[in-house]
Tab-separated table of C-alpha atoms in Angstrom:
chain	number	residue	atom	x	y	z
M	24	UNK	CA	-306.817	-128.285	94.714
M	25	UNK	CA	-307.080	-130.228	91.550
M	26	UNK	CA	-303.745	-131.245	90.029
M	27	UNK	CA	-303.651	-131.396	86.249
M	28	UNK	CA	-300.874	-132.858	84.104
M	29	UNK	CA	-301.532	-132.261	80.386
M	30	UNK	CA	-301.114	-134.791	77.647
M	31	UNK	CA	-297.361	-135.191	77.420
M	32	UNK	CA	-297.773	-137.138	74.085
M	33	UNK	CA	-298.086	-133.929	72.166
M	34	UNK	CA	-294.469	-132.780	72.641
M	35	UNK	CA	-293.064	-136.196	72.784
M	36	UNK	CA	-294.674	-137.149	69.454
M	37	UNK	CA	-294.044	-133.702	67.906
M	38	UNK	CA	-290.307	-133.957	68.558
M	39	UNK	CA	-290.165	-137.604	67.331
M	40	UNK	CA	-291.855	-136.501	64.093
M	41	UNK	CA	-289.343	-133.746	63.681
M	42	UNK	CA	-286.519	-136.187	63.914
M	43	UNK	CA	-288.054	-138.726	61.542
M	44	UNK	CA	-288.735	-135.903	58.987
M	45	UNK	CA	-285.166	-134.618	59.255
M	46	UNK	CA	-283.772	-138.162	58.832
M	47	UNK	CA	-286.018	-138.730	55.759
M	48	UNK	CA	-284.767	-135.370	54.159
M	49	UNK	CA	-281.098	-136.373	54.938
M	50	UNK	CA	-281.540	-139.757	53.385
M	51	UNK	CA	-283.202	-138.198	50.355
M	52	UNK	CA	-281.150	-134.975	49.843
M	53	UNK	CA	-277.687	-135.969	51.297
M	54	UNK	CA	-275.112	-135.497	54.003
M	55	UNK	CA	-275.454	-131.759	53.925
M	56	UNK	CA	-278.255	-132.112	56.310
M	57	UNK	CA	-276.516	-134.312	58.748
M	58	UNK	CA	-276.037	-131.540	61.215
M	59	UNK	CA	-279.619	-130.608	61.292
M	60	UNK	CA	-280.574	-134.359	61.634
M	61	UNK	CA	-278.116	-134.739	64.617
M	62	UNK	CA	-279.825	-131.643	66.286
M	63	UNK	CA	-283.177	-133.269	65.641
M	64	UNK	CA	-282.147	-136.561	67.117
M	65	UNK	CA	-281.073	-134.765	70.427
M	66	UNK	CA	-284.243	-132.658	70.567
M	67	UNK	CA	-286.437	-135.768	69.868
M	68	UNK	CA	-284.499	-137.816	72.496
M	69	UNK	CA	-285.102	-135.144	75.168
M	70	UNK	CA	-288.630	-134.489	74.108
M	71	UNK	CA	-289.737	-138.072	74.123
M	72	UNK	CA	-287.944	-138.965	77.287
M	73	UNK	CA	-289.598	-136.064	79.177
M	74	UNK	CA	-292.917	-136.798	77.506
M	75	UNK	CA	-292.635	-140.471	78.618
M	76	UNK	CA	-291.801	-139.532	82.130
M	77	UNK	CA	-294.873	-137.279	82.326
M	78	UNK	CA	-297.064	-140.030	80.883
M	79	UNK	CA	-295.702	-142.335	83.596
M	80	UNK	CA	-296.774	-139.785	86.288
M	81	UNK	CA	-300.081	-139.562	84.581
M	82	UNK	CA	-300.472	-143.368	84.788
M	83	UNK	CA	-300.220	-144.096	81.072
M	84	UNK	CA	-297.652	-146.873	81.212
M	85	UNK	CA	-297.978	-147.924	77.553
M	86	UNK	CA	-297.172	-144.234	76.229
M	87	UNK	CA	-294.480	-143.995	78.933
M	88	UNK	CA	-292.796	-147.195	77.434
M	89	UNK	CA	-293.111	-146.175	73.904
M	90	UNK	CA	-291.848	-142.510	74.348
M	91	UNK	CA	-288.961	-143.349	76.885
M	92	UNK	CA	-287.813	-146.387	74.869
M	93	UNK	CA	-287.402	-144.318	71.722
M	94	UNK	CA	-286.364	-141.127	73.591
M	95	UNK	CA	-283.467	-143.043	75.521
M	96	UNK	CA	-282.417	-144.796	72.308
M	97	UNK	CA	-282.194	-141.463	70.488
M	98	UNK	CA	-280.196	-139.770	73.290
M	99	UNK	CA	-277.765	-142.786	73.163
M	100	UNK	CA	-277.713	-142.614	69.371
M	101	UNK	CA	-276.861	-138.828	69.588
M	102	UNK	CA	-273.907	-139.579	71.894
M	103	UNK	CA	-272.856	-142.526	69.633
M	104	UNK	CA	-272.742	-140.238	66.645
M	105	UNK	CA	-270.830	-137.456	68.548
M	106	UNK	CA	-268.806	-138.932	71.265
M	107	UNK	CA	-268.439	-142.201	69.617
M	108	UNK	CA	-267.453	-140.677	66.277
M	109	UNK	CA	-264.811	-138.641	68.299
M	110	UNK	CA	-263.454	-141.863	69.862
M	111	UNK	CA	-263.393	-143.611	66.509
M	112	UNK	CA	-266.040	-146.092	67.511
M	113	UNK	CA	-268.556	-145.298	64.723
M	114	UNK	CA	-268.546	-147.718	61.714
M	115	UNK	CA	-271.114	-148.779	59.111
M	116	UNK	CA	-271.291	-152.169	60.876
M	117	UNK	CA	-271.927	-150.833	64.371
M	118	UNK	CA	-274.422	-148.185	62.997
M	119	UNK	CA	-276.402	-150.854	60.961
M	120	UNK	CA	-276.518	-153.124	63.996
M	121	UNK	CA	-277.579	-150.394	66.343
M	122	UNK	CA	-280.307	-149.410	63.962
M	123	UNK	CA	-281.572	-152.900	63.155
M	124	UNK	CA	-281.616	-153.975	66.888
M	125	UNK	CA	-284.158	-151.345	67.665
M	126	UNK	CA	-286.618	-153.224	65.528
M	127	UNK	CA	-287.204	-155.816	68.328
M	128	UNK	CA	-288.465	-153.420	71.131
M	129	UNK	CA	-290.358	-151.547	68.472
M	130	UNK	CA	-292.299	-154.601	67.427
M	131	UNK	CA	-292.887	-155.450	71.164
M	132	UNK	CA	-294.208	-151.948	71.687
M	133	UNK	CA	-296.395	-152.222	68.480
M	134	UNK	CA	-298.194	-155.352	69.461
M	135	UNK	CA	-300.637	-153.826	71.941
M	136	UNK	CA	-301.528	-151.032	69.382
M	137	UNK	CA	-302.086	-153.530	66.676
M	138	UNK	CA	-304.261	-155.823	68.784
M	139	UNK	CA	-306.331	-152.873	69.916
M	140	UNK	CA	-306.950	-151.868	66.258
M	141	UNK	CA	-305.190	-148.431	66.576
M	142	UNK	CA	-304.674	-148.105	62.838
M	143	UNK	CA	-302.711	-144.818	62.635
M	144	UNK	CA	-300.393	-145.814	65.491
M	145	UNK	CA	-299.943	-149.284	63.855
M	146	UNK	CA	-299.093	-147.719	60.580
M	147	UNK	CA	-296.575	-145.471	62.350
M	148	UNK	CA	-294.995	-148.505	64.022
M	149	UNK	CA	-294.871	-150.458	60.744
M	150	UNK	CA	-293.394	-147.396	58.781
M	151	UNK	CA	-290.720	-146.929	61.486
M	152	UNK	CA	-289.870	-150.655	61.478
M	153	UNK	CA	-289.510	-150.576	57.649
M	154	UNK	CA	-287.418	-147.329	57.934
M	155	UNK	CA	-285.105	-149.097	60.503
M	156	UNK	CA	-284.812	-152.080	58.307
M	157	UNK	CA	-284.096	-150.113	55.030
M	158	UNK	CA	-281.551	-147.804	56.881
M	159	UNK	CA	-279.903	-150.609	58.871
M	160	UNK	CA	-279.452	-153.009	55.860
M	161	UNK	CA	-278.739	-150.077	53.579
M	162	UNK	CA	-275.964	-148.907	55.919
M	163	UNK	CA	-274.475	-152.409	56.385
M	164	UNK	CA	-274.610	-153.276	52.669
M	165	UNK	CA	-273.586	-149.823	51.373
M	166	UNK	CA	-276.839	-149.737	49.342
M	167	UNK	CA	-277.842	-146.038	48.700
M	168	UNK	CA	-281.148	-147.132	47.103
M	169	UNK	CA	-282.217	-148.705	50.393
M	170	UNK	CA	-281.160	-145.501	52.239
M	171	UNK	CA	-283.521	-143.524	49.810
M	172	UNK	CA	-286.323	-145.962	50.513
M	173	UNK	CA	-285.603	-145.462	54.157
M	174	UNK	CA	-285.868	-141.641	53.604
M	175	UNK	CA	-289.387	-142.002	51.978
M	176	UNK	CA	-290.459	-144.342	54.723
M	177	UNK	CA	-289.088	-142.064	57.449
M	178	UNK	CA	-291.285	-139.164	56.025
M	179	UNK	CA	-294.346	-141.404	56.112
M	180	UNK	CA	-293.516	-142.236	59.733
M	181	UNK	CA	-293.186	-138.665	60.452
M	182	UNK	CA	-296.592	-137.813	58.977
M	183	UNK	CA	-298.207	-140.689	60.943
M	184	UNK	CA	-296.553	-139.614	64.198
M	185	UNK	CA	-297.455	-135.798	63.679
M	186	UNK	CA	-301.026	-136.972	62.932
M	187	UNK	CA	-301.059	-138.718	66.356
M	188	UNK	CA	-299.600	-135.533	67.927
M	189	UNK	CA	-302.336	-133.498	66.408
M	190	UNK	CA	-304.991	-135.768	67.679
M	191	UNK	CA	-303.546	-135.743	71.174
M	192	UNK	CA	-303.380	-131.927	70.938
M	193	UNK	CA	-306.965	-131.701	69.855
M	194	UNK	CA	-308.094	-133.939	72.737
M	195	UNK	CA	-306.003	-131.850	75.277
M	196	UNK	CA	-307.494	-128.592	73.908
M	197	UNK	CA	-311.087	-129.959	74.066
M	198	UNK	CA	-310.575	-131.279	77.542
M	199	UNK	CA	-308.997	-127.986	78.881
M	200	UNK	CA	-311.833	-125.902	77.313
M	201	UNK	CA	-314.565	-128.277	78.663
M	202	UNK	CA	-313.368	-127.632	82.157
M	203	UNK	CA	-313.328	-123.843	81.702
């Protein structure tokens, strides 16, 4: 019996785009969207982590690394914003540092995509890195203009990620119907 595991990048990328879009809207519109962004962070964290684990089972170590790195970070960020806030551990300094330090693993994960000439994926990584930089520095420095720039960059990131999800979905659909 043939065992088939579909392309897990579809839901991992879709949920990640969802969180990036909500973050972008929150940064542009305001704190009134913080609850929805918090929900999106949890959904994306779970979706990416599960998608990454499925990618690992499928033998796609690169995708597994990308999705689980971001997924686990988002789950941790969710608990930081909820449990950490309840414990009084959340500050602009710790939030800024937490966001900025994600740039290092992001660039490590971006390197193979850039070397392979994966343009949309490279644009997504670059936009996410710039988003993290603007949000991290904006949070640390209390610069609302940098946060708004981060919001625009986050929406650009979401569009690139959703494009990749659509490509993966199209590939999965074509593959499934070719077997039928």
